mmCIF file of C-alpha atoms in Angstrom:
data_model
loop_
_atom_site.group_PDB
_atom_site.id
_atom_site.type_symbol
_atom_site.label_atom_id
_atom_site.label_comp_id
_atom_site.label_asym_id
_atom_site.label_seq_id
_atom_site.Cartn_x
_atom_site.Cartn_y
_atom_site.Cartn_z
ATOM 1 C CA MET A 1 0.219 0.066 0.244
ATOM 2 C CA PRO A 2 1.684 3.371 -1.324
ATOM 3 C CA ARG A 3 2.731 5.775 1.601
ATOM 4 C CA VAL A 4 0.357 8.859 1.801
ATOM 5 C CA GLY A 5 2.184 12.095 1.996
ATOM 6 C CA ASN A 6 1.529 15.572 4.015
ATOM 7 C CA PRO A 7 1.343 18.253 1.542
ATOM 8 C CA ASP A 8 0.103 20.743 4.264
ATOM 9 C CA GLY A 9 3.140 20.363 6.393
ATOM 10 C CA LEU A 10 5.515 20.739 3.496
ATOM 11 C CA ARG A 11 3.614 23.843 2.379
ATOM 12 C CA SER A 12 4.264 25.368 6.358
ATOM 13 C CA ALA A 13 7.497 24.414 6.457
ATOM 14 C CA ALA A 14 8.541 26.104 3.020
ATOM 15 C CA GLU A 15 6.455 29.045 4.263
ATOM 16 C CA GLN A 16 8.626 29.498 7.660
ATOM 17 C CA LYS A 17 11.712 28.962 5.577
ATOM 18 C CA LYS A 18 10.647 31.818 3.113
ATOM 19 C CA ASN A 19 9.709 34.163 6.279
ATOM 20 C CA GLU A 20 12.886 33.311 7.853
ATOM 21 C CA ALA A 21 15.277 34.266 4.724
ATOM 22 C CA LEU A 22 13.079 37.697 4.352
ATOM 23 C CA GLU A 23 13.472 38.636 7.900
ATOM 24 C CA ARG A 24 17.237 37.902 7.628
ATOM 25 C CA THR A 25 17.305 39.867 4.839
ATOM 26 C CA ASP A 26 15.639 42.881 5.990
ATOM 27 C CA LYS A 27 17.687 42.762 8.729
ATOM 28 C CA ALA A 28 21.215 42.731 6.754
ATOM 29 C CA ILE A 29 19.893 45.546 4.606
ATOM 30 C CA SER A 30 18.886 47.781 8.022
ATOM 31 C CA GLN A 31 22.019 47.043 9.111
ATOM 32 C CA MET A 32 24.066 47.703 5.879
ATOM 33 C CA VAL A 33 22.534 50.912 5.690
ATOM 34 C CA LYS A 34 23.285 52.350 9.040
ATOM 35 C CA GLN A 35 27.176 51.297 8.983
ATOM 36 C CA GLY A 36 27.141 53.516 5.284
ATOM 37 C CA LYS A 37 28.265 50.089 3.711
ATOM 38 C CA LYS A 38 28.088 49.796 -0.133
ATOM 39 C CA ILE A 39 24.634 48.271 -1.118
ATOM 40 C CA ASN A 40 24.083 45.888 -4.192
ATOM 41 C CA PHE A 41 22.782 42.379 -4.546
ATOM 42 C CA HIS A 42 25.779 40.372 -4.104
ATOM 43 C CA THR A 43 26.531 42.560 -1.127
ATOM 44 C CA VAL A 44 23.032 41.717 0.653
ATOM 45 C CA ALA A 45 23.271 38.565 -0.764
ATOM 46 C CA VAL A 46 26.404 37.496 1.460
ATOM 47 C CA ALA A 47 25.446 39.684 4.357
ATOM 48 C CA ALA A 48 21.802 37.990 4.602
ATOM 49 C CA GLY A 49 23.082 33.932 3.791
ATOM 50 C CA VAL A 50 21.305 33.798 1.018
ATOM 51 C CA SER A 51 21.877 33.521 -2.872
ATOM 52 C CA VAL A 52 21.649 36.302 -5.272
ATOM 53 C CA ALA A 53 19.117 34.688 -7.345
ATOM 54 C CA TYR A 54 16.947 34.007 -4.200
ATOM 55 C CA LEU A 55 16.598 38.188 -3.769
ATOM 56 C CA TYR A 56 15.709 38.606 -7.368
ATOM 57 C CA LYS A 57 12.630 36.022 -6.744
ATOM 58 C CA TYR A 58 11.146 38.730 -4.521
ATOM 59 C CA ASP A 59 9.995 42.010 -6.217
ATOM 60 C CA ALA A 60 9.815 43.824 -2.974
ATOM 61 C CA ILE A 61 13.425 42.899 -1.980
ATOM 62 C CA LYS A 62 14.569 43.496 -5.365
ATOM 63 C CA GLN A 63 13.067 46.781 -5.670
ATOM 64 C CA ARG A 64 14.332 47.910 -2.437
ATOM 65 C CA ILE A 65 17.948 46.833 -3.058
ATOM 66 C CA ASP A 66 17.869 48.609 -6.839
ATOM 67 C CA GLN A 67 16.602 51.845 -5.060
ATOM 68 C CA LEU A 68 19.168 51.712 -2.349
ATOM 69 C CA ARG A 69 21.982 50.788 -4.503
ATOM 70 C CA LYS A 70 20.771 54.467 -6.843
ATOM 71 C CA GLN A 71 20.859 56.191 -3.929
ATOM 72 C CA GLN A 72 24.048 55.311 -2.960
ATOM 73 C CA SER A 73 25.759 56.498 -6.532
ATOM 74 C CA PRO A 74 24.597 59.900 -6.294
ATOM 75 C CA ILE A 75 26.084 60.253 -2.995
ATOM 76 C CA LYS A 76 29.353 59.387 -3.933
ATOM 77 C CA GLY A 77 29.065 61.622 -6.902
ATOM 78 C CA LEU A 78 28.459 64.635 -4.924
ATOM 79 C CA VAL A 79 31.686 63.941 -2.643
ATOM 80 C CA GLN A 80 33.655 63.912 -5.512
ATOM 81 C CA LYS A 81 32.197 67.123 -7.160
ATOM 82 C CA ALA A 82 32.693 68.641 -3.626
ATOM 83 C CA GLY A 83 36.303 67.682 -3.491
ATOM 84 C CA ALA A 84 37.030 69.291 -7.221
ATOM 85 C CA SER A 85 34.998 72.210 -5.763
ATOM 86 C CA VAL A 86 37.773 72.916 -3.046
ATOM 87 C CA ASP A 87 40.714 72.438 -5.432
ATOM 88 C CA SER A 88 38.814 74.712 -7.704
ATOM 89 C CA LYS A 89 38.596 77.660 -4.996
ATOM 90 C CA ALA A 90 42.144 76.835 -4.172
ATOM 91 C CA ALA A 91 43.227 77.688 -7.364
ATOM 92 C CA ILE A 92 41.177 80.568 -7.958
ATOM 93 C CA ILE A 93 42.498 82.315 -4.372
ATOM 94 C CA THR A 94 45.807 81.575 -5.573
ATOM 95 C CA THR A 95 45.258 83.088 -9.113
ATOM 96 C CA PHE A 96 43.837 86.464 -7.201
ATOM 97 C CA LYS A 97 46.866 86.786 -4.580
ATOM 98 C CA GLU A 98 49.263 86.410 -7.451
ATOM 99 C CA ARG A 99 47.058 89.190 -9.551
ATOM 100 C CA ILE A 100 47.036 91.266 -6.411
ATOM 101 C CA LYS A 101 50.420 91.259 -5.878
ATOM 102 C CA LYS A 102 51.345 92.531 -9.422
ATOM 103 C CA GLN A 103 49.000 95.083 -9.087
ATOM 104 C CA GLU A 104 50.435 96.496 -5.873
ATOM 105 C CA LEU A 105 53.926 96.351 -7.682
ATOM 106 C CA GLU A 106 52.370 98.289 -10.408
ATOM 107 C CA ILE A 107 50.659 100.775 -7.963
ATOM 108 C CA LYS A 108 53.943 101.097 -6.162
ATOM 109 C CA ARG A 109 55.887 102.161 -9.219
ATOM 110 C CA LEU A 110 53.155 104.299 -10.364
ATOM 111 C CA HIS A 111 53.198 106.134 -6.864
ATOM 112 C CA ASP A 112 57.055 106.712 -7.281
ATOM 113 C CA HIS A 113 56.627 107.904 -10.764
ATOM 114 C CA ILE A 114 54.186 110.555 -9.452
ATOM 115 C CA GLU A 115 56.306 111.827 -6.540
ATOM 116 C CA VAL A 116 59.247 112.082 -9.278
ATOM 117 C CA THR A 117 56.670 114.101 -11.590
ATOM 118 C CA GLN A 118 55.730 116.359 -8.373
ATOM 119 C CA GLY A 119 59.121 117.167 -7.493
ATOM 120 C CA ILE A 120 59.667 118.085 -11.365
ATOM 121 C CA ALA A 121 56.720 120.456 -11.132
ATOM 122 C CA MET A 122 57.564 121.822 -7.947
ATOM 123 C CA GLN A 123 60.638 123.447 -9.007
ATOM 124 C CA VAL A 124 59.385 124.834 -12.740
ATOM 125 C CA PRO A 125 57.918 127.913 -10.778
ATOM 126 C CA GLU A 126 61.098 128.406 -9.044
ATOM 127 C CA LEU A 127 62.928 128.265 -12.449
ATOM 128 C CA LYS A 128 60.568 130.680 -14.254
ATOM 129 C CA GLN A 129 61.334 133.113 -11.516
ATOM 130 C CA GLN A 130 64.865 132.639 -11.741
ATOM 131 C CA ILE A 131 64.773 133.275 -15.815
ATOM 132 C CA GLU A 132 62.325 136.340 -14.949
ATOM 133 C CA PHE A 133 64.933 137.536 -12.687
ATOM 134 C CA LEU A 134 67.842 136.889 -14.891
ATOM 135 C CA ASN A 135 66.037 138.567 -17.399
ATOM 136 C CA SER A 136 65.018 141.860 -15.723
ATOM 137 C CA GLU A 137 68.862 142.099 -14.432
ATOM 138 C CA ASN A 138 70.294 141.670 -18.457
ATOM 139 C CA LEU A 139 67.417 144.331 -19.869
ATOM 140 C CA LYS A 140 68.725 146.891 -16.697
ATOM 141 C CA LEU A 141 72.594 146.542 -17.833
ATOM 142 C CA ARG A 142 71.350 147.044 -21.383
ATOM 143 C CA GLU A 143 69.475 150.186 -20.430
ATOM 144 C CA GLN A 144 72.736 151.359 -18.267
ATOM 145 C CA LEU A 145 74.783 150.753 -21.238
ATOM 146 C CA ASP A 146 72.493 152.436 -23.860
ATOM 147 C CA ASP A 147 72.415 155.295 -21.568
ATOM 148 C CA TYR A 148 76.345 155.476 -21.189
ATOM 149 C CA ARG A 149 76.913 155.157 -24.916
ATOM 150 C CA ARG A 150 74.198 158.208 -25.627
ATOM 151 C CA GLN A 151 75.915 160.415 -23.121
ATOM 152 C CA ARG A 152 79.037 159.578 -24.328
ATOM 153 C CA GLU A 153 77.800 160.549 -28.333
ATOM 154 C CA VAL A 154 75.989 163.627 -26.720
ATOM 155 C CA SER A 155 79.239 164.914 -24.691
ATOM 156 C CA PRO A 156 82.526 163.281 -24.991
ATOM 157 C CA VAL A 157 84.267 162.879 -21.605
ATOM 158 C CA SER A 158 87.764 161.870 -20.412
ATOM 159 C CA GLU A 159 88.599 158.591 -20.421
ATOM 160 C CA PRO A 160 89.642 158.512 -16.664
ATOM 161 C CA LEU A 161 85.966 159.192 -16.224
ATOM 162 C CA VAL A 162 84.609 156.764 -18.156
ATOM 163 C CA ASN A 163 87.141 154.202 -16.686
ATOM 164 C CA ASN A 164 85.420 155.211 -13.462
ATOM 165 C CA LYS A 165 82.099 154.755 -14.217
ATOM 166 C CA ILE A 166 82.502 151.489 -16.346
ATOM 167 C CA ASN A 167 84.418 150.251 -13.030
ATOM 168 C CA SER A 168 81.848 151.371 -10.886
ATOM 169 C CA LEU A 169 79.243 149.541 -12.821
ATOM 170 C CA ALA A 170 81.434 146.588 -12.712
ATOM 171 C CA GLN A 171 82.160 146.445 -8.992
ATOM 172 C CA LYS A 172 78.623 146.626 -8.675
ATOM 173 C CA ARG A 173 77.867 143.638 -10.300
ATOM 174 C CA ILE A 174 80.417 141.937 -8.568
ATOM 175 C CA GLU A 175 78.873 142.724 -5.217
ATOM 176 C CA ARG A 176 75.020 141.527 -6.579
ATOM 177 C CA SER A 177 76.959 138.505 -8.083
ATOM 178 C CA ASP A 178 78.495 137.785 -4.315
ATOM 179 C CA VAL A 179 74.786 137.133 -3.530
ATOM 180 C CA SER A 180 73.363 133.865 -3.312
ATOM 181 C CA ASP A 181 71.178 133.131 -6.014
ATOM 182 C CA LYS A 182 68.734 131.439 -3.594
ATOM 183 C CA ILE A 183 68.430 135.112 -2.000
ATOM 184 C CA LYS A 184 68.012 136.718 -5.224
ATOM 185 C CA LEU A 185 65.212 134.247 -6.079
ATOM 186 C CA GLU A 186 63.454 135.017 -2.744
ATOM 187 C CA LEU A 187 63.558 138.576 -2.975
ATOM 188 C CA ALA A 188 62.616 138.504 -6.682
ATOM 189 C CA SER A 189 59.676 136.819 -5.469
ATOM 190 C CA LEU A 190 58.926 139.431 -3.041
ATOM 191 C CA GLY A 191 59.507 142.271 -5.741
ATOM 192 C CA ILE A 192 62.462 143.727 -3.963
ATOM 193 C CA LYS A 193 64.989 145.240 -6.021
ATOM 194 C CA LEU A 194 68.731 144.143 -4.976
ATOM 195 C CA ASN A 195 70.678 147.711 -4.907
ATOM 196 C CA THR A 196 74.150 148.161 -3.619
ATOM 197 C CA THR A 197 72.954 148.785 0.160
ATOM 198 C CA LEU A 198 71.023 145.890 0.294
ATOM 199 C CA SER A 199 73.713 143.977 -1.313
ATOM 200 C CA LYS A 200 76.414 144.795 0.722
ATOM 201 C CA THR A 201 74.209 144.417 4.055
ATOM 202 C CA ILE A 202 73.017 140.905 3.178
ATOM 203 C CA LYS A 203 76.560 139.793 2.396
ATOM 204 C CA SER A 204 78.168 139.839 5.723
ATOM 205 C CA PRO A 205 75.583 137.478 7.678
ATOM 206 C CA SER A 206 75.372 133.848 6.564
ATOM 207 C CA VAL A 207 72.760 132.726 3.693
ATOM 208 C CA GLU A 208 70.812 130.611 6.346
ATOM 209 C CA LEU A 209 70.459 134.056 8.450
ATOM 210 C CA VAL A 210 69.332 136.265 5.643
ATOM 211 C CA LEU A 211 67.081 133.585 4.621
ATOM 212 C CA SER A 212 65.562 133.038 8.006
ATOM 213 C CA ALA A 213 65.338 137.123 8.031
ATOM 214 C CA ILE A 214 63.478 137.181 4.470
ATOM 215 C CA GLN A 215 61.034 134.369 5.784
ATOM 216 C CA ALA A 216 59.922 136.604 8.865
ATOM 217 C CA LEU A 217 59.410 139.695 5.988
ATOM 218 C CA LYS A 218 57.317 136.946 4.292
ATOM 219 C CA GLU A 219 55.120 136.559 7.385
ATOM 220 C CA ALA A 220 55.077 140.111 8.236
ATOM 221 C CA MET A 221 53.838 141.210 4.656
ATOM 222 C CA ALA A 222 51.089 138.528 5.143
ATOM 223 C CA SER A 223 49.505 140.411 7.840
ATOM 224 C CA GLY A 224 49.866 143.970 5.734
ATOM 225 C CA ASN A 225 52.553 145.867 8.189
ATOM 226 C CA ILE A 226 55.277 146.355 5.829
ATOM 227 C CA GLU A 227 55.466 149.462 3.586
ATOM 228 C CA ARG A 228 59.146 149.288 2.514
ATOM 229 C CA PRO A 229 59.846 145.452 2.514
ATOM 230 C CA GLY A 230 63.418 146.333 1.099
ATOM 231 C CA GLY A 231 64.162 149.185 3.602
ATOM 232 C CA TRP A 232 62.692 146.743 6.629
ATOM 233 C CA LEU A 233 65.096 143.670 5.862
ATOM 234 C CA ASN A 234 67.859 146.120 5.325
ATOM 235 C CA ALA A 235 67.206 147.490 8.848
ATOM 236 C CA VAL A 236 66.809 143.991 10.648
ATOM 237 C CA ILE A 237 69.856 142.196 9.112
ATOM 238 C CA LYS A 238 72.057 145.697 10.281
ATOM 239 C CA ASN A 239 70.777 145.293 13.687
ATOM 240 C CA GLY A 240 71.917 141.910 14.021
ATOM 241 C CA TRP A 241 69.299 139.496 13.214
ATOM 242 C CA LYS A 242 69.301 136.465 14.753
ATOM 243 C CA PRO A 243 66.195 133.957 14.329
ATOM 244 C CA ASN A 244 64.753 133.223 17.583
ATOM 245 C CA GLU A 245 63.019 129.745 16.911
ATOM 246 C CA LYS A 246 62.624 128.963 20.647
ATOM 247 C CA TYR A 247 61.751 132.388 22.029
ATOM 248 C CA VAL A 248 63.034 131.410 25.620
ATOM 249 C CA LYS A 249 63.915 128.550 27.885
ATOM 250 C CA LYS A 250 61.516 127.287 30.063
ATOM 251 C CA GLY A 251 60.845 129.310 33.033
ATOM 252 C CA GLU A 252 62.164 132.415 31.420
ATOM 253 C CA TRP A 253 59.599 135.225 30.164
ATOM 254 C CA GLU A 254 57.164 133.004 31.148
ATOM 255 C CA ASN A 255 54.609 134.636 28.965
ATOM 256 C CA PHE A 256 56.477 135.920 26.254
ATOM 257 C CA ASN A 257 54.746 133.523 23.844
ATOM 258 C CA GLU A 258 51.661 135.058 24.475
ATOM 259 C CA TRP A 259 52.573 138.610 24.548
ATOM 260 C CA PHE A 260 54.651 138.192 21.094
ATOM 261 C CA ASN A 261 51.590 136.637 19.569
ATOM 262 C CA LEU A 262 49.098 139.608 20.588
ATOM 263 C CA ALA A 263 51.625 142.212 20.101
ATOM 264 C CA LYS A 264 52.221 140.855 16.240
ATOM 265 C CA LYS A 265 48.418 140.309 15.642
ATOM 266 C CA GLN A 266 47.890 144.151 16.834
ATOM 267 C CA GLY A 267 50.501 145.220 14.784
ATOM 268 C CA LEU A 268 53.066 146.270 17.320
ATOM 269 C CA ILE A 269 56.146 143.868 15.848
ATOM 270 C CA VAL A 270 56.874 141.520 13.275
ATOM 271 C CA ALA A 271 59.656 139.596 14.541
ATOM 272 C CA SER A 272 61.987 138.593 16.994
ATOM 273 C CA MET A 273 65.548 137.457 17.796
ATOM 274 C CA LYS A 274 68.216 136.860 20.509
ATOM 275 C CA ASP A 275 71.828 138.315 20.548
ATOM 276 C CA ASP A 276 74.861 136.292 21.502
ATOM 277 C CA GLY A 277 73.900 137.052 25.605
ATOM 278 C CA ASP A 278 70.487 135.470 24.959
ATOM 279 C CA LYS A 279 68.936 138.796 25.254
ATOM 280 C CA LEU A 280 65.433 139.047 23.761
ATOM 281 C CA TYR A 281 64.625 141.922 20.952
ATOM 282 C CA VAL A 282 61.506 142.588 18.800
ATOM 283 C CA PHE A 283 61.105 144.276 15.349
ATOM 284 C CA THR A 284 58.714 146.979 14.619
ATOM 285 C CA PRO A 285 56.951 147.018 11.278
ATOM 286 C CA ASP A 286 59.554 149.635 10.246
ATOM 287 C CA GLY A 287 62.605 147.793 11.032
ATOM 288 C CA THR A 288 63.754 149.385 14.116
ATOM 289 C CA ARG A 289 64.958 146.585 16.875
ATOM 290 C CA LEU A 290 63.686 147.323 20.428
ATOM 291 C CA SER A 291 64.570 145.222 23.965
ATOM 292 C CA PHE A 292 61.751 143.152 25.022
ATOM 293 C CA GLU A 293 61.959 144.688 28.255
ATOM 294 C CA GLN A 294 61.391 148.238 26.463
ATOM 295 C CA MET A 295 58.738 146.908 24.834
ATOM 296 C CA LEU A 296 57.140 144.845 27.939
ATOM 297 C CA ALA A 297 57.035 148.029 30.045
ATOM 298 C CA GLU A 298 55.261 149.753 27.364
ATOM 299 C CA TYR A 299 52.500 147.158 26.565
ATOM 300 C CA PRO A 300 52.150 144.912 29.642
ATOM 301 C CA LEU A 301 50.481 141.627 28.629
ATOM 302 C CA ASP A 302 47.266 142.579 30.578
ATOM 303 C CA ILE A 303 46.749 145.660 28.192
ATOM 304 C CA LEU A 304 47.441 143.454 25.231
ATOM 305 C CA ARG A 305 45.000 140.913 26.548
ATOM 306 C CA GLY A 306 42.348 143.685 26.778
ATOM 307 C CA LYS A 307 42.948 145.727 23.880
ATOM 308 C CA SER A 308 42.815 144.736 20.264
ATOM 309 C CA ASP A 309 43.346 148.210 18.812
ATOM 310 C CA LEU A 310 46.861 149.688 19.595
ATOM 311 C CA PRO A 311 48.956 152.300 17.710
ATOM 312 C CA ILE A 312 51.888 151.073 15.374
ATOM 313 C CA LEU A 313 55.078 152.345 16.398
#
């Protein structure tokens, strides 16, 4: 008699085996996702202990693995793309740094060129003034020469007298030629003629002292207090001009600076100096030198503070 099988039991065992395999596969996929492992049919089959063919049998598992595999692919691409972007940015930054360095060098070169150009431009007005002054001197000499020629044609004079006049003129030219060109230029800019008297006066002190006196004259002329600039300059240099850059030592004539500024503002004085004995003097607008003690006694500081209009000496 043939043996009767148990089909229900076989179906139940097969179903249980299927469920266990599906559960292992699901757990393996979840674990691999958490660990960030690469997901494809081969890696899942190994992790779940099943065959690749088994995974393809079930559409749900097949679709899940296929979806996870596709999701991982663009993520890898993005990471690689991000790395390329960082390298690209670094290259751009390096290029910009090199360009900035070149531009800084070019700016420095242009700045140096501008400074040289400005220096040359500043010398042009001085050269023009010097040329005008020399042209003026040349014109005067020509006029004097023409005058002597006309006088000689109209009224002949003896040779010694002519020679004396020529020698006198030559002597004047020599005296003027001894004067520094810088002083001549400064005087020409102020409209002061360099006559014989002034030439002799400014030859005695040093060039620096004369230029300092001229600077004091400029300051005085700026305030409108000087009527005869040439006479004033001649007087102050004759009186022993010495610039008083630091008016007094600390503790000596404590209020001198205040007194000097008020007196200058009110037109009483235009400059100050010290002699070799450190005695203070001030100069009035007409070039007169007076001791500071004398002026302080006549115009005390309290009076200068309280009055704005005082008679000019």
